[in-house]
Short mmCIF file of C-alpha atoms in Angstrom, two decimals:
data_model
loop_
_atom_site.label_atom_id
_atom_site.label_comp_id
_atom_site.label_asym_id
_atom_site.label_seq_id
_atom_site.Cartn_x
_atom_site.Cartn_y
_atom_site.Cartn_z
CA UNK F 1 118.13 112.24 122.43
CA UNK F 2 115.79 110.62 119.75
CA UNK F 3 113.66 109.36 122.97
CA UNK F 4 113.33 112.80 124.74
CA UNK F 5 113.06 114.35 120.94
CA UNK F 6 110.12 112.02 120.48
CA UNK F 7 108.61 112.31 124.06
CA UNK F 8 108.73 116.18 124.12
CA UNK F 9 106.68 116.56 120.69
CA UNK F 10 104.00 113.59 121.45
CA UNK F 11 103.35 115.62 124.79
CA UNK F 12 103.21 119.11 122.86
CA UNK F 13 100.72 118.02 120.22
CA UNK F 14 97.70 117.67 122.10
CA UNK F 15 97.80 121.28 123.55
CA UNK F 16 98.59 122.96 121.11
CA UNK F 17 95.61 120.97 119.20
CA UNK F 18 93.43 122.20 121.79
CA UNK F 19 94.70 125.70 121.72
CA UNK F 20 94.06 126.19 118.46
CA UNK F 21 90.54 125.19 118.41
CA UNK F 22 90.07 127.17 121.51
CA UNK F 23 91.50 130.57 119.41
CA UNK F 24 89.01 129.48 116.70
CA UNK F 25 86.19 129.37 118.72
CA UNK F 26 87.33 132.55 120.76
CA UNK F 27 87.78 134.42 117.19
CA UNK F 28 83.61 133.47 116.42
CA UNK F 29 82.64 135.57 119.66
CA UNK F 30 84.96 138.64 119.05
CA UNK F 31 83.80 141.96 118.00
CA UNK F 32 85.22 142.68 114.44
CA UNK F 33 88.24 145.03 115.96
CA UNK F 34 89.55 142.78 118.62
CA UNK F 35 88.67 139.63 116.07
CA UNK F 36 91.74 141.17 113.16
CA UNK F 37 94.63 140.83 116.73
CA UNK F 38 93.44 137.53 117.86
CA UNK F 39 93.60 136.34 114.30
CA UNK F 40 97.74 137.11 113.67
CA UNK F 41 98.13 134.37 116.53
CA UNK F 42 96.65 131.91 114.30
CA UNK F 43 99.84 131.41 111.48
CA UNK F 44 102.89 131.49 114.65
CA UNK F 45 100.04 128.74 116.43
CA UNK F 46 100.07 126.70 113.29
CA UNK F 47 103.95 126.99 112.53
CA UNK F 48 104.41 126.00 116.30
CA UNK F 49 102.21 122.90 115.51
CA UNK F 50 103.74 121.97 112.19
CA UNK F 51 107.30 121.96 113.93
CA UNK F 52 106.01 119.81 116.62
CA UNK F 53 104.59 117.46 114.17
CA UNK F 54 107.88 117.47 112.29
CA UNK F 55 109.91 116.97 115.26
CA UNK F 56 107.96 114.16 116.07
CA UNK F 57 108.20 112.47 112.84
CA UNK F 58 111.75 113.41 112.72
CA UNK F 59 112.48 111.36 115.98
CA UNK F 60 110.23 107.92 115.07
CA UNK F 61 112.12 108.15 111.38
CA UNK F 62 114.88 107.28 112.83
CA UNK F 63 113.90 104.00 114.77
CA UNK F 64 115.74 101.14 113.22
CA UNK F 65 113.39 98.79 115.57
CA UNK F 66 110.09 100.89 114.29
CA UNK F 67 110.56 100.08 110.51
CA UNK F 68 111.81 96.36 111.53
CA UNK F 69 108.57 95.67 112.83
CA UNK F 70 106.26 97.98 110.53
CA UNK F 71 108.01 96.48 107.18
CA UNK F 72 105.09 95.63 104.70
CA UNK F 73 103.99 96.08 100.92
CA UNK F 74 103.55 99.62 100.26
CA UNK F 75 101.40 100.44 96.81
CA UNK F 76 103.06 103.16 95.63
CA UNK F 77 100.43 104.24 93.41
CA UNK F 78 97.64 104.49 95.90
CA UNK F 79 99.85 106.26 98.22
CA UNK F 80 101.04 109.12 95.52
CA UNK F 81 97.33 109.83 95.05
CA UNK F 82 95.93 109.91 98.54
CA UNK F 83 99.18 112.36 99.49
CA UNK F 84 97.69 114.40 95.72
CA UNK F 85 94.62 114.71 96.99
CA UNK F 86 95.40 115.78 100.70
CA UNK F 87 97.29 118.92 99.35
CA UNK F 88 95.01 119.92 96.17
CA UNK F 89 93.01 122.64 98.05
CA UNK F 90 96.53 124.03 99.51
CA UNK F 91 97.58 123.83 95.41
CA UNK F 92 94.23 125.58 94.33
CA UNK F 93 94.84 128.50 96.99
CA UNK F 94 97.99 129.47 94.83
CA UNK F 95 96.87 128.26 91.43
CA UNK F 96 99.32 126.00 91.06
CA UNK F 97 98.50 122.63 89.03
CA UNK F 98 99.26 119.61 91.33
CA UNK F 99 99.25 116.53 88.90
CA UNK F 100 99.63 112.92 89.61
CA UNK F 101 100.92 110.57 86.84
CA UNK F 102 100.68 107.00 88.68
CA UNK F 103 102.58 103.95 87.84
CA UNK F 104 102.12 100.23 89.61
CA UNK F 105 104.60 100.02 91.94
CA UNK F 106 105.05 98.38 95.42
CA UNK F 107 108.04 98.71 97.97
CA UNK F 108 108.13 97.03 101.09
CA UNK F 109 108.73 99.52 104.07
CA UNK F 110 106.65 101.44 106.50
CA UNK F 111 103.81 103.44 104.89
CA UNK F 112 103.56 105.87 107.18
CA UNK F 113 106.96 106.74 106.92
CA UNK F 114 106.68 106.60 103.06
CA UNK F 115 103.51 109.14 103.51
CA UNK F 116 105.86 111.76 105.65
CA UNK F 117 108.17 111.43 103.30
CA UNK F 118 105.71 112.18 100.13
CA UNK F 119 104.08 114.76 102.11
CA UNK F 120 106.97 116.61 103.40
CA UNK F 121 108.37 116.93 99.61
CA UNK F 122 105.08 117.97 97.80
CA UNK F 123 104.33 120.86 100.86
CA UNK F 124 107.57 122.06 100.29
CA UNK F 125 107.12 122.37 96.60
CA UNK F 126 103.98 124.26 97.24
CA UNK F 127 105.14 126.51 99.77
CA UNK F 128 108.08 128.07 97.80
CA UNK F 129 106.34 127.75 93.81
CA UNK F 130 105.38 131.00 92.55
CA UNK F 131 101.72 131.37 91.61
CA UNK F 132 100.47 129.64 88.74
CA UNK F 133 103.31 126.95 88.30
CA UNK F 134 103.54 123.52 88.00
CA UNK F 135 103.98 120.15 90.30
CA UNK F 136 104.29 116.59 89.43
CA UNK F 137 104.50 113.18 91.16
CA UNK F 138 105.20 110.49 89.76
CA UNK F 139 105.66 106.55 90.63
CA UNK F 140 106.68 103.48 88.66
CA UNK F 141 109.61 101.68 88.38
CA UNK F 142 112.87 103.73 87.68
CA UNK F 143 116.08 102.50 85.89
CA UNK F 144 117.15 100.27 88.08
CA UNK F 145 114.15 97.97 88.21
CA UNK F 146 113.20 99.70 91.85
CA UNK F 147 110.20 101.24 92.50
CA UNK F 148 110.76 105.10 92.47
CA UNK F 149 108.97 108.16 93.59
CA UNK F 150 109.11 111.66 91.77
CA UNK F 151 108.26 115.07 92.76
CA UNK F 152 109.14 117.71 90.03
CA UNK F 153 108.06 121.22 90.07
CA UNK F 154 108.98 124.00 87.63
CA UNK F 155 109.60 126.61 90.08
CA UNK F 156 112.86 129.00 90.65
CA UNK F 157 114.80 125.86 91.67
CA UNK F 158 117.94 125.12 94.21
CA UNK F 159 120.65 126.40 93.01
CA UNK F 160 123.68 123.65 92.94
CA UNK F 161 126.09 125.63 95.53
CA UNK F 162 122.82 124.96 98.23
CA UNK F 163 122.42 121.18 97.15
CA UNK F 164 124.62 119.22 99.23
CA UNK F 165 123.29 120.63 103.32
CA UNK F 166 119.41 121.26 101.99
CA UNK F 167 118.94 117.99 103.60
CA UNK F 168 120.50 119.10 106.80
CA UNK F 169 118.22 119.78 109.76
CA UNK F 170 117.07 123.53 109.87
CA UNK F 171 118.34 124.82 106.43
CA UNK F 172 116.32 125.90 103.97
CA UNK F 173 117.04 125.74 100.39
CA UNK F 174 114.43 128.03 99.16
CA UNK F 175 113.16 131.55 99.97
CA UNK F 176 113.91 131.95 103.36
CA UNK F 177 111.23 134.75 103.97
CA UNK F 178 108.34 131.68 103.08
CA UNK F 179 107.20 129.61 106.27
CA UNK F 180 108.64 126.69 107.24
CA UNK F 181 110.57 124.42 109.92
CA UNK F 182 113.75 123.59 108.40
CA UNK F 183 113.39 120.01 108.71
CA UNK F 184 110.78 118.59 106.13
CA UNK F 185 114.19 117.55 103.60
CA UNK F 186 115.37 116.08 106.46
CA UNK F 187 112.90 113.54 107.24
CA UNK F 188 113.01 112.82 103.45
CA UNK F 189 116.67 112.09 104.31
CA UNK F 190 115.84 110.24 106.94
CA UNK F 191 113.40 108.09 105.55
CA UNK F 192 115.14 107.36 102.57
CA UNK F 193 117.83 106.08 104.78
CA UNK F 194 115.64 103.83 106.83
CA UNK F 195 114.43 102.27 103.36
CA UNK F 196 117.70 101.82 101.70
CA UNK F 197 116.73 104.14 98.76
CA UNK F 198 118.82 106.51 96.55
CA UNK F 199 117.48 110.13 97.08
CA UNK F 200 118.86 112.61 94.35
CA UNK F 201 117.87 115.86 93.42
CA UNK F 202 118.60 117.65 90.14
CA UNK F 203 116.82 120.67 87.69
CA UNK F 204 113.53 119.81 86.68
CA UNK F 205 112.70 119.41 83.12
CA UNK F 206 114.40 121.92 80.46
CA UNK F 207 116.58 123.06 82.94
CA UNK F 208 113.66 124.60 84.87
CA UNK F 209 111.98 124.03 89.02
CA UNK F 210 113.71 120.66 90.84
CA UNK F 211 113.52 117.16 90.53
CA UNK F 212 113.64 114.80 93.66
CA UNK F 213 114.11 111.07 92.55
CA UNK F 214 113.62 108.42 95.52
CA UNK F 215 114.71 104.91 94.11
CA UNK F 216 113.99 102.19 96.16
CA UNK F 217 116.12 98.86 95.23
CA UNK F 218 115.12 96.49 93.40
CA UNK F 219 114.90 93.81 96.31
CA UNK F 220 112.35 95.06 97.91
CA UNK F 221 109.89 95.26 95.34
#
């Protein structure tokens, strides 16, 4: 299943790369009232190729043998802030402050995983925070003497009836009328899992938004 999961999205991807540059291409040579119908293709496009991108990440996640042989020092630090900076112009579009407080930390694992993982937490915080609000991520070393990874926000939060499937394939803890797959807190989950790490989730600060805490143990600093 994992195989055909992974197969089916790698072969996917590069069409529906290609189709999408073909529709915006196509969109430039339009006359402005055919250019508006084209256009509504372009968001069910992208959420067809975020899905396939998830699904694909979903399936190589779960490869003991992948993270066996990809196992190296990951600078947690560096990592937080190139993740920051990919999503600050999706931040700016909804005025919401996307802030990075860094701390020296190193785990070993697989950074790519480590990335999806990152990524997959601080879109999801951006997709379903009002306007104007508030996101954090953190790294350092937590409690424990692990390296840890923090994503707060101080949105409407997740509600602690929803807490224990959010990380379930397809459900969606938020507002289910915002885009999305269903599976980005899954291949948190799932990478978590491949590293060994404690992944908890609780109300952000003064009671306010969430708080996911990733601590990594303290071995594989």
């Amino acid at each position: 299943q994992q195989a055909f999961l992974s197969n089916a999205a790698h072969q996917l991807r590069t069409p529906l790369a290609g189709l999408q540059t073909q529709l915006e291409l196509t969109l430039d040579e339009l006359p402005p009232d055919a250019r508006s119908r084209v256009s509504r293709l372009q968001e069910p496009l992208h959420r067809i190729a975020h899905l396939t991108q998830q699904m694909l990440a979903l399936a190589r996640s779960s490869s003991d043998a992948v993270l066996a042989t990809e196992r190296r020092p990951v600078p947690l630090h560096a990592l937080a802030a190139s993740v920051v900076d990919d999503f600050l112009d999706a931040a700016v579009a909804k005025d919401i402050d996307l802030g990075l407080e860094p701390g020296e930390a190193t785990v070993q694992g697989s950074a790519w995983m480590l990335r999806e993982l990152l990524a997959n937490l601080v879109e999801n915080a951006i997709r379903y925070l009002p306007c104007g609000g508030r996101i954090t991520v953190r790294c350092g070393v937590g409690p424990g003497g692990g390296a840890c990874i923090e994503v707060e926000d101080d949105g409407p939060g997740i509600p602690e009836s929803a807490r224990a499937g959010i990380f379930e394939r397809f459900r969606r803890g938020g507002d289910a009328a915002a885009p999305g797959s269903g599976l980005g807190l899954a291949i948190v989950r799932e990478v978590a899992d491949r590293h060994d790490a404690t992944l908890t989730l609780s109300d952000g600060a003064a009671g306010r938004g969430a708080l996911f805490h990733l601590e990594f143990p303290a071995s594989q600093n």
